[in-house]
Amino acid sequence: MADIIIIGGGPAGVSAALTAKNRGKNVFVVSNGAEESTLWKAHAITNYPGCNNMSGADILKSFLQQLDDAQIKVLPGRALNAMRMGELFGVSVGSDFFDTKTLILASGIVQQSAFAGETELLGRGVSYCATCDGMLYKGKKVAVIGLNSEAEAEAEFLRSIGCDVLYFDKTFAKNYKILGDGKVSGVEAEGRVFDVDGVFILRNTIAPGSFLNGIALDGTHIKTDRDMKTSIPGVFAAGDCSGKPYQLAKAVGEGNIAALSACEFIDKRV
Ligand SMILES: Cc1cc2nc3c(=O)[nH]c(=O)nc-3n(C[C@H](O)[C@H](O)[C@H](O)COP(=O)(O)OP(=O)(O)OC[C@H]3O[C@@H](n4cnc5c(N)ncnc54)[C@H](O)[C@@H]3O)c2cc1C
């Protein structure tokens, strides 16, 4: 079992991981590829000490090298959800499941809040992972709302196992409503209703309220105090996901505080 699992390998997650490791904790990071961090898109950073005019991509590469040097594992992939299990937490990544004493959410800016009906019908026809849940829909009609780079391949996978796939690409609609009473019966978009048995919503980031049930939000951000504690004891948040300003220095600083708070939480419990 891990002491700390960190969701997100951007500046906040990397900073949290290095601090946790220095404090002797058993920590690992789950993250999409580095190019999915918003920092990757920055051409030249001039407001972060020690890295003047470096590109965001080069800074990230050096951050990841530092994780490697510190022998901190980065598990590639998208964490699908986390759940409370008594005093512990469980985290699903693809079809794998990990348990941990604490969780640090460093998942970056929330590009979009959950669609209407999404959170209520999660696990009842709404899924974030074709590989994990696809077989449940063999021979059935499913919608794929493809908002990330792997979505087309995931839709192809669903077709290959015998699902009847209705594919909505990024340009189809800005908003969707997931319909159903207790289980998914359809998707509404652009004023039309499409009857389906399931819907796969494939984005890089998962809205925090869908990722971890019951976590308090402030708009689309995760609510934290100055110690980066969230409303759930044992869960901490850092970086863009905890609110503005969206800046590298803030993300790194908050990652450091979140890790120290997680270490304190673990040490007090022993
Ligand atoms: C074009 C541009 C220019 C910028 N320029 C500057 C600048 O000059 N100075 C400055 O200070 N800031 C700048 N920023 C902002 C800066 O990049 C961000 O504030 C910083 O990257 C935030 O770090 P973070 O770790 O919170 O999030 P991110 O860097 O976004 O990292 C989060 C990571 O978590 C991953 N992730 C999310 N959900 C999951 C999941 N469920 N499972 C697995 N992985 C997940 C994401 O894919 C991502 O890789 C710029 C941003 C942009 C877009």
Coordinates of C-alpha atoms and ligand atoms in Angstrom, one line a residue:
M1 CA 0.0 0.0 0.0
A2 CA 1.2 3.5 -0.8
D3 CA 1.5 6.3 1.8
I4 CA 0.6 8.9 -0.9
I5 CA -0.7 8.6 -4.4
I6 CA -0.4 11.8 -6.5
I7 CA -2.8 12.3 -9.4
G8 CA -1.1 14.4 -12.0
G9 CA 2.6 14.8 -13.1
G10 CA 2.7 18.5 -13.8
P11 CA 4.6 21.0 -11.6
A12 CA 2.3 20.6 -8.5
G13 CA 2.4 16.8 -8.6
V14 CA 6.2 16.7 -9.2
S15 CA 6.9 19.1 -6.4
A16 CA 4.6 17.1 -4.0
A17 CA 6.3 13.8 -5.0
L18 CA 9.8 15.1 -4.3
T19 CA 8.9 16.5 -0.9
A20 CA 7.0 13.3 0.1
K21 CA 10.0 11.2 -1.0
N22 CA 12.4 13.4 1.0
R23 CA 10.2 12.8 4.0
G24 CA 10.6 9.1 3.6
K25 CA 7.2 8.3 2.3
N26 CA 6.2 5.6 -0.1
V27 CA 4.8 7.7 -2.9
F28 CA 4.0 7.4 -6.6
V29 CA 2.5 9.6 -9.3
V30 CA -0.2 8.6 -11.7
S31 CA -0.2 10.8 -14.8
N32 CA -1.1 11.3 -18.4
G33 CA 1.9 12.1 -20.6
A34 CA 3.9 15.3 -19.9
E35 CA 2.6 16.9 -23.1
E36 CA -0.9 16.9 -21.4
S37 CA 0.4 19.4 -18.8
T38 CA -0.6 23.0 -19.6
L39 CA 3.1 23.9 -18.9
W40 CA 4.0 21.9 -22.0
K41 CA 2.4 24.6 -24.2
A42 CA 4.4 27.5 -22.7
H43 CA 7.1 28.8 -25.1
A44 CA 9.3 30.7 -22.7
I45 CA 9.0 31.0 -18.9
T46 CA 10.4 34.2 -17.5
N47 CA 8.7 34.3 -14.0
Y48 CA 10.1 31.1 -12.5
P49 CA 13.4 31.4 -10.7
G50 CA 16.3 29.5 -12.2
C51 CA 14.7 28.6 -15.5
N52 CA 14.8 31.9 -17.3
N53 CA 13.5 31.7 -20.9
M54 CA 13.3 27.9 -20.8
S55 CA 10.3 26.4 -22.6
G56 CA 7.6 24.7 -20.6
A57 CA 8.4 21.4 -22.2
D58 CA 12.1 21.6 -21.2
I59 CA 11.2 22.5 -17.7
L60 CA 8.8 19.6 -17.5
K61 CA 11.5 17.2 -18.9
S62 CA 13.9 18.3 -16.2
F63 CA 11.2 17.9 -13.5
L64 CA 10.5 14.3 -14.7
Q65 CA 14.3 13.6 -14.8
Q66 CA 14.4 14.8 -11.2
L67 CA 11.6 12.3 -10.3
D68 CA 13.6 9.6 -12.0
D69 CA 16.8 10.5 -10.2
A70 CA 14.9 10.3 -6.9
Q71 CA 13.5 6.9 -8.0
I72 CA 9.9 8.0 -7.8
K73 CA 7.7 5.9 -10.0
V74 CA 5.4 7.6 -12.5
L75 CA 2.6 5.3 -13.5
P76 CA 1.5 6.4 -17.0
G77 CA -2.3 6.5 -17.6
R78 CA -5.4 8.3 -16.5
A79 CA -6.7 7.8 -13.0
L80 CA -10.4 7.2 -13.4
N81 CA -11.7 7.6 -10.0
A82 CA -10.9 7.4 -6.3
M83 CA -13.1 6.2 -3.4
R84 CA -13.0 6.2 0.3
M85 CA -12.5 2.7 1.9
G86 CA -12.7 3.3 5.6
E87 CA -9.5 5.1 6.6
L88 CA -7.9 4.4 3.2
F89 CA -8.5 5.4 -0.4
G90 CA -8.7 3.3 -3.5
V91 CA -7.6 4.6 -6.9
S92 CA -8.6 3.1 -10.3
V93 CA -6.2 3.4 -13.2
G94 CA -7.4 1.6 -16.3
S95 CA -8.3 -1.9 -15.0
D96 CA -5.7 -1.6 -12.1
F97 CA -6.6 -0.6 -8.5
F98 CA -4.3 0.8 -5.9
D99 CA -4.8 1.6 -2.2
T100 CA -3.2 4.4 -0.3
K101 CA -3.3 6.2 3.0
T102 CA -3.6 9.7 1.5
L103 CA -4.2 11.2 -1.9
I104 CA -2.9 14.4 -3.5
L105 CA -4.9 15.8 -6.4
A106 CA -2.7 17.8 -8.7
S107 CA -4.7 17.3 -11.9
G108 CA -4.4 20.7 -13.3
I109 CA -7.0 23.1 -14.7
V110 CA -10.5 21.7 -15.0
Q111 CA -11.3 22.3 -18.6
Q112 CA -15.0 21.5 -18.2
S113 CA -17.4 20.7 -15.4
A114 CA -19.3 17.4 -15.6
F115 CA -22.2 17.3 -18.0
A116 CA -25.7 17.3 -16.6
G117 CA -26.5 13.8 -15.4
E118 CA -22.9 12.6 -15.6
T119 CA -22.1 12.4 -12.0
E120 CA -25.5 10.9 -11.0
L121 CA -25.2 8.1 -13.7
L122 CA -21.5 7.4 -13.2
G123 CA -21.2 3.6 -13.0
R124 CA -24.8 3.2 -14.2
G125 CA -24.1 3.6 -17.9
V126 CA -21.6 6.5 -17.7
S127 CA -18.0 5.3 -17.9
Y128 CA -14.6 7.0 -18.4
C129 CA -12.8 3.9 -19.6
A130 CA -13.6 1.7 -22.7
T131 CA -11.0 -0.9 -21.8
C132 CA -12.4 -1.4 -18.3
D133 CA -16.2 -1.4 -19.0
G134 CA -16.5 -2.0 -22.8
M135 CA -17.4 -5.7 -22.4
L136 CA -20.5 -4.8 -20.4
Y137 CA -21.9 -3.2 -23.6
K138 CA -21.1 -5.9 -26.1
G139 CA -24.0 -6.0 -28.6
K140 CA -25.4 -2.7 -27.3
K141 CA -25.5 0.8 -28.5
V142 CA -23.1 3.2 -26.8
A143 CA -22.1 6.9 -27.3
V144 CA -18.5 7.9 -27.2
I145 CA -17.9 11.6 -26.4
G146 CA -14.4 11.9 -27.6
L147 CA -12.6 14.8 -26.0
N148 CA -9.0 13.4 -25.7
S149 CA -6.4 12.2 -28.2
E150 CA -7.1 8.5 -27.4
A151 CA -10.9 8.7 -27.9
E152 CA -11.0 7.5 -31.6
A153 CA -8.8 4.5 -30.7
E154 CA -11.1 3.7 -27.7
A155 CA -14.2 4.0 -30.0
E156 CA -12.5 1.6 -32.4
F157 CA -11.8 -0.8 -29.6
L158 CA -15.5 -0.7 -28.6
R159 CA -16.5 -1.5 -32.2
S160 CA -14.0 -4.4 -32.3
I161 CA -15.7 -6.0 -29.3
G162 CA -19.1 -5.7 -30.9
C163 CA -20.6 -2.5 -29.6
D164 CA -22.7 -0.3 -31.8
V165 CA -20.8 3.0 -31.4
L166 CA -22.1 6.5 -32.0
Y167 CA -19.0 8.7 -32.0
F168 CA -19.2 12.4 -31.1
D169 CA -15.9 14.2 -31.8
K170 CA -14.7 17.4 -30.2
T171 CA -16.5 19.6 -32.7
F172 CA -19.9 18.0 -32.5
A173 CA -21.3 19.9 -29.4
K174 CA -20.0 22.0 -26.5
N175 CA -22.5 20.5 -24.1
Y176 CA -24.3 17.2 -23.5
K177 CA -27.0 16.0 -21.1
I178 CA -26.9 12.4 -20.1
L179 CA -30.4 11.0 -19.8
G180 CA -31.7 8.2 -17.7
D181 CA -33.6 7.3 -14.5
G182 CA -31.3 5.1 -12.5
K183 CA -29.4 4.0 -15.6
V184 CA -28.4 5.7 -18.9
S185 CA -31.1 5.7 -21.6
G186 CA -29.8 8.4 -23.9
V187 CA -27.7 11.4 -24.6
E188 CA -29.0 14.9 -25.6
A189 CA -26.9 17.2 -27.7
E190 CA -27.6 20.0 -30.1
G191 CA -31.3 19.7 -29.4
R192 CA -31.4 16.0 -30.4
V193 CA -31.9 12.9 -28.3
F194 CA -29.8 9.8 -29.1
D195 CA -31.0 6.5 -27.5
V196 CA -28.0 4.6 -26.1
D197 CA -27.4 2.0 -23.3
G198 CA -24.1 3.6 -22.2
V199 CA -21.9 6.6 -22.7
F200 CA -18.2 6.8 -22.6
I201 CA -16.9 10.3 -21.8
L202 CA -13.3 10.4 -22.7
R203 CA -11.4 13.6 -21.5
N204 CA -7.9 14.1 -20.2
T205 CA -9.1 15.5 -16.9
I206 CA -12.0 14.3 -14.9
A207 CA -14.0 16.8 -13.0
P208 CA -13.1 16.5 -9.3
G209 CA -16.7 15.9 -8.2
S210 CA -16.9 12.9 -10.5
F211 CA -13.3 11.8 -9.6
L212 CA -13.9 11.7 -5.9
N213 CA -17.5 11.6 -4.7
G214 CA -18.3 14.2 -2.0
I215 CA -15.3 16.5 -2.3
A216 CA -16.2 20.1 -1.8
L217 CA -15.8 22.4 -4.7
D218 CA -15.5 26.2 -5.2
G219 CA -17.0 26.5 -8.7
T220 CA -14.9 24.1 -10.8
H221 CA -12.0 24.2 -8.4
I222 CA -11.3 22.0 -5.4
K223 CA -11.9 23.8 -2.1
T224 CA -8.8 23.8 0.1
D225 CA -7.4 25.6 3.1
R226 CA -3.9 27.1 3.4
D227 CA -2.5 23.6 4.3
M228 CA -4.0 22.4 1.0
K229 CA -6.4 20.1 2.9
T230 CA -9.7 19.4 1.1
S231 CA -13.0 18.7 2.7
I232 CA -12.1 15.0 2.9
P233 CA -9.5 14.2 5.6
G234 CA -6.5 12.5 4.0
V235 CA -7.1 14.2 0.6
F236 CA -5.1 17.2 -0.4
A237 CA -5.1 19.3 -3.6
A238 CA -2.5 21.5 -5.3
G239 CA -1.8 23.6 -8.4
D240 CA -4.3 24.8 -11.0
C241 CA -7.0 22.4 -9.7
S242 CA -7.2 24.3 -6.4
G243 CA -7.8 27.7 -8.1
K244 CA -6.2 30.8 -9.6
P245 CA -3.6 32.2 -10.2
Y246 CA -2.7 29.5 -12.8
Q247 CA 1.1 29.9 -12.4
L248 CA 4.0 27.6 -12.2
A249 CA 5.4 29.0 -8.9
K250 CA 2.0 28.7 -7.2
A251 CA 1.6 25.1 -8.4
V252 CA 5.1 24.1 -7.1
G253 CA 4.6 25.9 -3.8
E254 CA 1.2 24.2 -3.2
G255 CA 2.6 20.8 -4.1
N256 CA 5.2 21.2 -1.4
I257 CA 2.6 22.2 1.2
A258 CA 0.2 19.4 0.2
A259 CA 3.0 16.9 0.6
L260 CA 4.0 18.2 4.0
S261 CA 0.3 18.1 5.1
A262 CA -0.1 14.6 3.8
C263 CA 3.1 13.5 5.7
E264 CA 1.8 15.1 8.9
F265 CA -1.6 13.4 8.5
I266 CA 0.1 10.0 8.1
D267 CA 2.5 10.5 11.0
K268 CA -0.3 11.6 13.4
R269 CA -2.3 8.6 12.6
V270 CA 0.4 6.1 13.5
Ligands
LIG1 C1 0.3 28.6 -23.0 C2 0.6 28.7 -21.6 C3 1.6 29.5 -21.1 C4 1.9 29.5 -19.7 N1 2.9 30.4 -19.3 C5 3.1 30.5 -18.0 C6 4.2 31.3 -17.5 O1 4.8 32.0 -18.3 N2 4.4 31.4 -16.2 C7 3.7 30.6 -15.3 O2 4.0 30.7 -14.1 N3 2.7 29.8 -15.7 C8 2.4 29.7 -17.0 N4 1.4 28.9 -17.4 C9 0.6 28.2 -16.4 C10 1.3 26.9 -15.9 O3 1.6 26.1 -17.0 C11 0.3 26.1 -15.0 O4 -0.1 27.0 -13.9 C12 1.0 24.9 -14.4 O5 1.4 24.0 -15.4 C13 0.0 24.2 -13.4 O6 0.6 23.1 -12.9 P1 -0.3 21.8 -12.4 O7 0.6 20.8 -11.9 O8 -1.3 22.4 -11.4 O9 -1.2 21.3 -13.6 P2 -0.7 20.8 -15.0 O10 0.6 21.3 -15.4 O11 -1.8 20.9 -16.0 O12 -0.5 19.2 -14.7 C14 -1.5 18.4 -14.4 C15 -1.2 17.0 -15.0 O13 -2.1 16.0 -14.5 C16 -2.6 15.2 -15.5 N5 -3.9 14.7 -15.1 C17 -5.1 15.3 -14.9 N6 -6.1 14.5 -14.6 C18 -5.5 13.2 -14.5 C19 -6.0 11.9 -14.2 N7 -7.3 11.7 -13.9 N8 -5.1 10.9 -14.3 C20 -3.8 11.1 -14.6 N9 -3.3 12.3 -14.9 C21 -4.1 13.4 -14.9 C22 -2.8 16.2 -16.7 O14 -2.9 15.5 -17.9 C23 -1.4 17.0 -16.5 O15 -0.4 16.2 -17.1 C24 1.1 28.8 -18.8 C25 0.1 28.0 -19.3 C26 -0.2 27.9 -20.6 C27 -1.3 27.0 -21.1

